Coordinates of C-alpha atoms in Angstrom, one line a residue:
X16 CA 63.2 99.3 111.4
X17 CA 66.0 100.4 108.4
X18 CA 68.6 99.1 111.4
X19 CA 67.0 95.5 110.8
X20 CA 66.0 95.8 107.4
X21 CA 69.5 96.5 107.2
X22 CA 70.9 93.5 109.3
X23 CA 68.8 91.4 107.0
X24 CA 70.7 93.0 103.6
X25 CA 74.3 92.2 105.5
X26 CA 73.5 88.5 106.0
X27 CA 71.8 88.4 102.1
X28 CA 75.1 90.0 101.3
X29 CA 77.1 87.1 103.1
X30 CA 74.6 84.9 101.1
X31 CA 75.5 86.2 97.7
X32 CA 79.6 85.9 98.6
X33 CA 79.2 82.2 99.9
X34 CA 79.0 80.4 96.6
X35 CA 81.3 82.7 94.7
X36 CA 84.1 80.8 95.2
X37 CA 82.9 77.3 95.9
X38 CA 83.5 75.9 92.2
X39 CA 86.9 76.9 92.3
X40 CA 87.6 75.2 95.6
X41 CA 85.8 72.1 95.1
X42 CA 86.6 71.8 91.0
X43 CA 89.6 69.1 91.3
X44 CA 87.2 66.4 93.5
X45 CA 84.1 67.8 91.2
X46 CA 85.8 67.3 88.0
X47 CA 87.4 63.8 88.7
X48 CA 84.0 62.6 90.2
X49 CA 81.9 63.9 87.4
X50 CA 84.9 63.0 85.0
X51 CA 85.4 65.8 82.6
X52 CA 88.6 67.6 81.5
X53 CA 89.9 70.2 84.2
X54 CA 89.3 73.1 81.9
X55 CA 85.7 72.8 81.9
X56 CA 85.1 74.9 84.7
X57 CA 85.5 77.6 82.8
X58 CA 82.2 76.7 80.5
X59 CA 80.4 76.7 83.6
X60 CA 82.2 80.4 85.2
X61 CA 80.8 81.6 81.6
X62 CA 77.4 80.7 82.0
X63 CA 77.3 82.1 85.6
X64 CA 78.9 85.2 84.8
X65 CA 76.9 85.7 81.7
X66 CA 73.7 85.6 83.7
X67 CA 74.9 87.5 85.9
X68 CA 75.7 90.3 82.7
X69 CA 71.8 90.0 82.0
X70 CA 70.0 90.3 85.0
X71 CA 72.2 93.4 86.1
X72 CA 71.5 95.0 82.6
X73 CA 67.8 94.9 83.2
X74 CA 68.2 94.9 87.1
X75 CA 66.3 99.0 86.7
X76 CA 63.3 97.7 85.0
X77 CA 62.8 94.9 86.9
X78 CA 63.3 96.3 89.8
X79 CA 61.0 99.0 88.6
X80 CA 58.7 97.0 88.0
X81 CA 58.4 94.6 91.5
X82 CA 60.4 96.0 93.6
X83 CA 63.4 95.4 95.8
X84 CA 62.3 93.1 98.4
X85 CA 60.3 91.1 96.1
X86 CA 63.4 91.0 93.6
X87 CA 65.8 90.0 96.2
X88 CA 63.6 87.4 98.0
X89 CA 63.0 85.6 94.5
X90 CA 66.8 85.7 93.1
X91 CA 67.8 84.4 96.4
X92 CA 65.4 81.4 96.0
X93 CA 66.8 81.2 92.4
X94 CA 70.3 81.0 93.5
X95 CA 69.3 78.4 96.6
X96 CA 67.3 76.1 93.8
X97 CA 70.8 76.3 91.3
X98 CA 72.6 75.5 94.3
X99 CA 70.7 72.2 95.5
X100 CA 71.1 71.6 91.9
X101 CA 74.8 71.5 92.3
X102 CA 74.3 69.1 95.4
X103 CA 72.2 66.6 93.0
X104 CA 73.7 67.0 90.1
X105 CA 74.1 63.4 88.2
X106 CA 76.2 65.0 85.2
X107 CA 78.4 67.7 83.7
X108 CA 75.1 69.3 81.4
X109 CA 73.2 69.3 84.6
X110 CA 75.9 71.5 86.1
X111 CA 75.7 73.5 82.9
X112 CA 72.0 73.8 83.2
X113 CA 71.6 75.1 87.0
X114 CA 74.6 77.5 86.4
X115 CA 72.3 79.5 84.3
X116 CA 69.6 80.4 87.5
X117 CA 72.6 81.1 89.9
X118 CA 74.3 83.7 87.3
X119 CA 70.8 85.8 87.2
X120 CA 70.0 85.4 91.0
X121 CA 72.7 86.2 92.0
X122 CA 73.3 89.5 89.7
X123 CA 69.6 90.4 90.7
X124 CA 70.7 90.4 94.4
X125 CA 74.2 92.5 93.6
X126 CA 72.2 94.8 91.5
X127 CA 69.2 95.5 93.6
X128 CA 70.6 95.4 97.0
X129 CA 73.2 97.9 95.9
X130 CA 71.2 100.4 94.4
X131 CA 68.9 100.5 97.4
X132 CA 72.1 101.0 100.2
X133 CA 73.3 103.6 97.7
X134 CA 69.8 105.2 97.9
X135 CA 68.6 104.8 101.2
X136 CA 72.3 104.5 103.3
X137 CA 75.3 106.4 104.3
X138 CA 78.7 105.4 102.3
X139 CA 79.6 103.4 105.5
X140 CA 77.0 100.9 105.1
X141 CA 78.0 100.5 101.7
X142 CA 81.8 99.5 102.5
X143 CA 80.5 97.3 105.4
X144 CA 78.2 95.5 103.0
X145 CA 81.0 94.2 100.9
X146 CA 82.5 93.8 104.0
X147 CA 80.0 91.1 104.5
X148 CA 80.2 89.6 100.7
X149 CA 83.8 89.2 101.6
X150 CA 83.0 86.9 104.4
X151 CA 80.5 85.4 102.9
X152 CA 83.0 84.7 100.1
X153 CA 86.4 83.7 102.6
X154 CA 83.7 81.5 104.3
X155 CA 82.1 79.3 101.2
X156 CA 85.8 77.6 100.4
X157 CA 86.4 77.1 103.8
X158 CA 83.4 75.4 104.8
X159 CA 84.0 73.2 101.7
X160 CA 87.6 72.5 102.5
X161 CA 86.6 71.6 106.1
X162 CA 84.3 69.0 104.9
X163 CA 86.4 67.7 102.7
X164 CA 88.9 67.2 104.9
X165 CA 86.8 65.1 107.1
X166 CA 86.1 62.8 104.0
X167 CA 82.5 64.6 103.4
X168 CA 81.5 64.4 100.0
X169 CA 81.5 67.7 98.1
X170 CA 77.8 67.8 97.5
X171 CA 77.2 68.2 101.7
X172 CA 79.1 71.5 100.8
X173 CA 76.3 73.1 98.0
X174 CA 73.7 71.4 100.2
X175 CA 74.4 73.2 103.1
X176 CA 74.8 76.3 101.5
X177 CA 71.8 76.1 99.4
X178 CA 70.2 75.5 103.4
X179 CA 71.5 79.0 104.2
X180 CA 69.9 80.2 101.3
X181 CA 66.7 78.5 101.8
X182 CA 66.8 80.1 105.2
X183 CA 67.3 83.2 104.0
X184 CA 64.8 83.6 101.6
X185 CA 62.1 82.7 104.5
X186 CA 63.8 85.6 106.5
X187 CA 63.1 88.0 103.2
X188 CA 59.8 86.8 102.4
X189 CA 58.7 88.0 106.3
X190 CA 60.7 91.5 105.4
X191 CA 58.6 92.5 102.8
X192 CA 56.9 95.1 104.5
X193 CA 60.3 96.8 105.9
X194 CA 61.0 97.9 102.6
X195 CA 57.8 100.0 102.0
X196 CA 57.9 101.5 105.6
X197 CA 61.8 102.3 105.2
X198 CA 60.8 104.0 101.7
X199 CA 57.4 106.3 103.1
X200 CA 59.9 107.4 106.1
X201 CA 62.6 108.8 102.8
X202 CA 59.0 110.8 102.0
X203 CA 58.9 108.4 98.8
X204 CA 55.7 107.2 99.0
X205 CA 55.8 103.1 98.0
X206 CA 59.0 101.4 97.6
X207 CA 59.2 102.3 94.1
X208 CA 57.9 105.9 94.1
X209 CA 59.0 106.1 90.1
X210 CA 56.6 104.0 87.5
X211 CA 57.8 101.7 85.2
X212 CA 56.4 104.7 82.8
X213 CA 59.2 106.6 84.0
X214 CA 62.0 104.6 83.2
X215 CA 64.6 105.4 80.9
X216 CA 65.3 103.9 77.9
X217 CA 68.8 101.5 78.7
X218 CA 70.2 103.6 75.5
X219 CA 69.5 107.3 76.3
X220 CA 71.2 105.6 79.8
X221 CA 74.3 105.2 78.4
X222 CA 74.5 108.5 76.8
X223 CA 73.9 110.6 80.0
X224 CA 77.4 112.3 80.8
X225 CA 79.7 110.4 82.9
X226 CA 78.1 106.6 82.3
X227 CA 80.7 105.8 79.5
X228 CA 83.8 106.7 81.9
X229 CA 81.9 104.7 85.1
X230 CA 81.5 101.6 83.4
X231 CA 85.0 102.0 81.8
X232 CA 86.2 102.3 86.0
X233 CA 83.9 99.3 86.7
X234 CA 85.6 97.0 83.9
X235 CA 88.7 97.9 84.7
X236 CA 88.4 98.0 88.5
X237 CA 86.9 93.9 88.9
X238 CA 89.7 93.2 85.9
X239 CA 92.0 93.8 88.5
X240 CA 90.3 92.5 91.4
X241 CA 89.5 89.1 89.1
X242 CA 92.7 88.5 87.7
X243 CA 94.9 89.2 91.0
X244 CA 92.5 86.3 92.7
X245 CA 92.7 84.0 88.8
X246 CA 96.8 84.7 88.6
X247 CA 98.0 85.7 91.5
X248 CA 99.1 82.4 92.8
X249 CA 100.5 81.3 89.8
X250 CA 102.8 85.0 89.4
X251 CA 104.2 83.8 92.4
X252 CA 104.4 80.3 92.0
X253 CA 106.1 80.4 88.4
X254 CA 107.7 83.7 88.5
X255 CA 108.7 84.0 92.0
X256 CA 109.5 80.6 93.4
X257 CA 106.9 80.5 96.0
X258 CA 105.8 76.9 96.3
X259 CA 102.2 76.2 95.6
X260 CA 100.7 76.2 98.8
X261 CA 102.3 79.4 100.2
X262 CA 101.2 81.1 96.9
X263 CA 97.7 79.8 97.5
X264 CA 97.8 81.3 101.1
X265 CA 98.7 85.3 99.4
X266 CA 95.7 84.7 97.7
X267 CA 93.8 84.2 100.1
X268 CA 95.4 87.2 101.8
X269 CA 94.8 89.5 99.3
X270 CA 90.8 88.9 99.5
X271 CA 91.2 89.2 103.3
X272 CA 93.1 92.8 102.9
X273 CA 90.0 94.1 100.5
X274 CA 87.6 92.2 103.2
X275 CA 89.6 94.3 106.3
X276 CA 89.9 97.1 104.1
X277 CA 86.1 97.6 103.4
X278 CA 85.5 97.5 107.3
X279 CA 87.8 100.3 107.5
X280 CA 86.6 102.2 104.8
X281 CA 83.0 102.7 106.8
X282 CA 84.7 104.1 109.1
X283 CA 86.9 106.5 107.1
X284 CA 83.4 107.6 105.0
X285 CA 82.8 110.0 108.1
X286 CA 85.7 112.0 107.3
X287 CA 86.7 111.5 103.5
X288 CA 84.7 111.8 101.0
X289 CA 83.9 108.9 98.4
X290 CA 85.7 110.6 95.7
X291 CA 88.6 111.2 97.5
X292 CA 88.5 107.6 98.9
X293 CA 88.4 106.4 95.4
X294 CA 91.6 108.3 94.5
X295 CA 93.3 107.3 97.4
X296 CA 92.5 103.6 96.7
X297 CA 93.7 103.9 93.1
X298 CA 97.0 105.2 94.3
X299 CA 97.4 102.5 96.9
X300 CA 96.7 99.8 94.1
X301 CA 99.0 102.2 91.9
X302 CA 101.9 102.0 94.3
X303 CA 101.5 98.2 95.5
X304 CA 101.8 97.5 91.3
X305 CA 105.1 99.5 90.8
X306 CA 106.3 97.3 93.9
X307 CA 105.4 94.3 91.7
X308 CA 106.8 95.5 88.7
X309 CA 110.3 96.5 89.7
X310 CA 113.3 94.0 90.4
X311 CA 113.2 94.2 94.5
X312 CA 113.4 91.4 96.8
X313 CA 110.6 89.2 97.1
X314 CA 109.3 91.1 100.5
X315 CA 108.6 93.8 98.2
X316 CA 106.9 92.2 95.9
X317 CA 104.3 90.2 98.9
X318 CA 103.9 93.9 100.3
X319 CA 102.5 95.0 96.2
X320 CA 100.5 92.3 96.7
X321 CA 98.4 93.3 100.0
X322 CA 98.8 97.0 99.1
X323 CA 96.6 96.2 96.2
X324 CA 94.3 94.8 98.2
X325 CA 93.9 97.3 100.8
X326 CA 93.6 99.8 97.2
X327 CA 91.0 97.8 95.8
X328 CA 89.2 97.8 99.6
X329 CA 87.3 101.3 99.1
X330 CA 87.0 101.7 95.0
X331 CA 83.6 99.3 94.3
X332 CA 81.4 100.4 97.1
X333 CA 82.2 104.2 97.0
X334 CA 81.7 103.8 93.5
X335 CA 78.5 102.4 93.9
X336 CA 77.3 105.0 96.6
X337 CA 78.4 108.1 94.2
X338 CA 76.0 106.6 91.9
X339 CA 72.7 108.5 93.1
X340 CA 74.7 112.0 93.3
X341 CA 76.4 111.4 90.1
X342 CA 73.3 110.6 88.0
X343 CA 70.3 111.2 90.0
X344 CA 67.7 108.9 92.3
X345 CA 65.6 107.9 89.0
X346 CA 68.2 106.9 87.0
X347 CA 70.3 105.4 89.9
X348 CA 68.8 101.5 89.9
X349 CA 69.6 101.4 85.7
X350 CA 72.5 102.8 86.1
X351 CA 73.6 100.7 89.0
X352 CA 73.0 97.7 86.9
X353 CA 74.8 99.0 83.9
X354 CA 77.8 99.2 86.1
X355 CA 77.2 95.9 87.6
X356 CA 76.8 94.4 84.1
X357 CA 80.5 96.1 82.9
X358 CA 82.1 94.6 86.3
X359 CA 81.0 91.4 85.2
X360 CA 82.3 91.9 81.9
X361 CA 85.8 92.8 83.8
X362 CA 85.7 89.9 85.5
X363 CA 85.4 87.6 82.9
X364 CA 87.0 89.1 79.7
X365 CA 90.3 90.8 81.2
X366 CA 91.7 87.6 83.5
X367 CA 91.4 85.6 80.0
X368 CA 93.3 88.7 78.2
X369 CA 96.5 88.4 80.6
X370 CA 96.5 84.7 80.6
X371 CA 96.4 84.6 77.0
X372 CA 99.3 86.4 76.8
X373 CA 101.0 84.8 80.0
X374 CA 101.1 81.5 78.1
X375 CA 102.4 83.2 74.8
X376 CA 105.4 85.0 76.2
X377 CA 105.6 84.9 80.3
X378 CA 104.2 85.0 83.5
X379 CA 106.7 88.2 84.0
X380 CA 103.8 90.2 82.1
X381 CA 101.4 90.1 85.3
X382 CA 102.3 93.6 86.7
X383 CA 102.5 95.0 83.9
X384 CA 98.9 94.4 82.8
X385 CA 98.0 95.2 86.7
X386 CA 99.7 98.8 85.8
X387 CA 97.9 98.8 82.2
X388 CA 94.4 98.1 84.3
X389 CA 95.2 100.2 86.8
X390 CA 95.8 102.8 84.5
X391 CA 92.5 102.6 82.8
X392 CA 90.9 103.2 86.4
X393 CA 92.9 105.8 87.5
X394 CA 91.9 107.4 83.8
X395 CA 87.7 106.7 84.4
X396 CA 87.4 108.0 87.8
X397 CA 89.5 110.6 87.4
X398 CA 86.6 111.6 84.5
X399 CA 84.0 111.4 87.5
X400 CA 84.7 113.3 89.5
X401 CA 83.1 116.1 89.1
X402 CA 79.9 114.7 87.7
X403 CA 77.3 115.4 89.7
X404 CA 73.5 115.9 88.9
X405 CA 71.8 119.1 88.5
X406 CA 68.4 117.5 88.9
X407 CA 66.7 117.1 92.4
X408 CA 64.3 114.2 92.3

């Protein structure tokens, strides 16, 4: 049973990747057909990433207080319902409207289903589960382009993803009782063996030793992540002379090198631990940045490129699965959300930051703010490591 109950988190992994990057592939039909200026994708990105913020802050209580399966069933219904919204949208506000649902499903879903792998699963299962977002995000943009190219309208797209969706919450409604059995086998009684009476307070959270320095790694670690797959293209395209599509196309590679690199990762987990995993990643994303920043030939600079990749590959889940060791089982789900909340903050505030500053002075800035980020990591985990907790729940 925790074989299929975890088959059925991999494919609601896949789910949560697919519609990541649909706006951004379908935004220049979207835009012209709903006629607004070009830069208005970013209102909507804001709405989605800020509900995403929300609902991982209080992704402990609420998961407290309902439980995973029932969470993750209901967020995925939320993010289906944004998604057929997208399909039918007849205006801009309505886009802005149904953002809203798909930024707090979908941060319910990361939240929840990563606290519970980190809880009830080896590190390998972790890795392979963003193994799975990753496909589920590589996929969304190329079932969208596919359709497009074929003279489907965009809409077909968020329908038939919202389908999947639809789908999938039928398959997690029928799962409910997996996650109870799975939970009494771990000796824990119901799925949430801790009371919403035992919850801590999201402020005596933060102050338990160590939180400050893992949501400083989480910021820092998706502000790499984001603004690699935000600028990369364009570093290459403006700085490097790469025309637009072969920019485009190292983009693309650099999400399939994390995506390759997570699948590996499981495998590694047998024989390295996830600090040392972590350290080794941050010096691979290290290494592929000084490769970027100093004045070699162009080959050099591609190879920084998929180095940082592979680095980033084995940083967010190992993170994640520390979490329970580091902190302890009760606090695990707020503290998994807190760290969720401050990638999502990373994502959105530190691509901004460099292209702020990319259209003040250069695009010749990139690697160095990848080496300023990267530096920040290396600094937070570093912290971590030898956190562990002293309690035994």
């Amino acid at each position: 049973m925790a074989t299929l109950l975890l088959i059925i988190i991999y494919i609601s992994f896949i789910g949560l990747g697919l519609p990541d990057a649909l706006l951004g592939a379908g935004w220049p039909v979207i835009q012209s057909e709903l006629n607004v200026p070009f830069e208005f994708a970013g209102l909507i990105q804001m709405l989605i990433s800020g509900g995403t913020i929300v609902s991982s802050v209080f992704a402990g209580y609420v998961l407290r207080r309902f439980g995973t399966g029932k969470v993750t069933a209901f967020s995925v219904a939320s993010t289906a319902l944004a998604l057929f919204g997208f399909a039918f949208s007849p205006s801009f506000p309505w886009f802005l409207a149904v953002a809203i649902p798909l930024g707090l499903g979908a941060g319910a879903v990361d939240a929840g289903l990563n606290a519970y792998v980190a809880s009830h699963y080896e590190s390998r299962h972790m890795s392979w589960l963003h193994s799975f977002w990753g496909v589920g995000a590589l996929s969304g943009p190329l079932v969208l382009s596919s359709m497009l190219s074929r003279g489907i309208s965009w809409r077909s797209g968020y329908l038939g993803i919202a389908m999947f969706q639809t789908v999938l919450f039928g398959i997690l409604l029928m799962a409910f009782p997996l996650w109870t059995v799975i939970h009494r086998r771990k000796g824990l009684g119901t799925e949430d063996a801790h009371t919403i009476h035992s919850s801590p307070v999201l402020y005596s959270t933060f102050k338990t030793k160590g939180v400050p320095f893992a949501l400083l790694t989480f910021l820092a670690y998706c502000g790499i992540e984001s603004t690699m797959g935000l600028w990369g293209g364009s570093y290459l395209f403006r700085s490097k002379g790469l025309d637009a599509i072969a920019a485009a196309s190292w983009v693309s590679l650099f999400y399939t090198s994390i995506t390759i690199g997570r699948f590996l990762t499981g495998f590694m987990t047998y024989h390295i631990s996830n600090n040392n995993l972590i350290r080794s990643g941050a010096l691979i994303i290290l290494c592929g940045a000084v490769l970027m920043l100093v004045p070699l030939p162009l080959t050099f600079t591609l190879a920084g490129f998929l180095m940082i990749g592979f680095g980033c590959a084995p940083i967010f889940p190992c993170m994640l699965h520390a979490t329970p060791e580091r902190f302890g089982s009760i606090l695990a789900k707020d503290i998994i959300g807190l760290q969720m909340a401050a990638a999502y903050v990373g994502s959105s505030l530190l691509p901004p930051i460099f292209g702020f500053f990319a259209g003040a002075v250069s695009f010749k800035l990139f690697p160095i703010f990848l080496f300023l980020y990267i530096t920040i990591l290396v600094f937070g985990s570093e912290k971590l490591r030898n956190v562990k907790s002293t309690v035994s729940y």
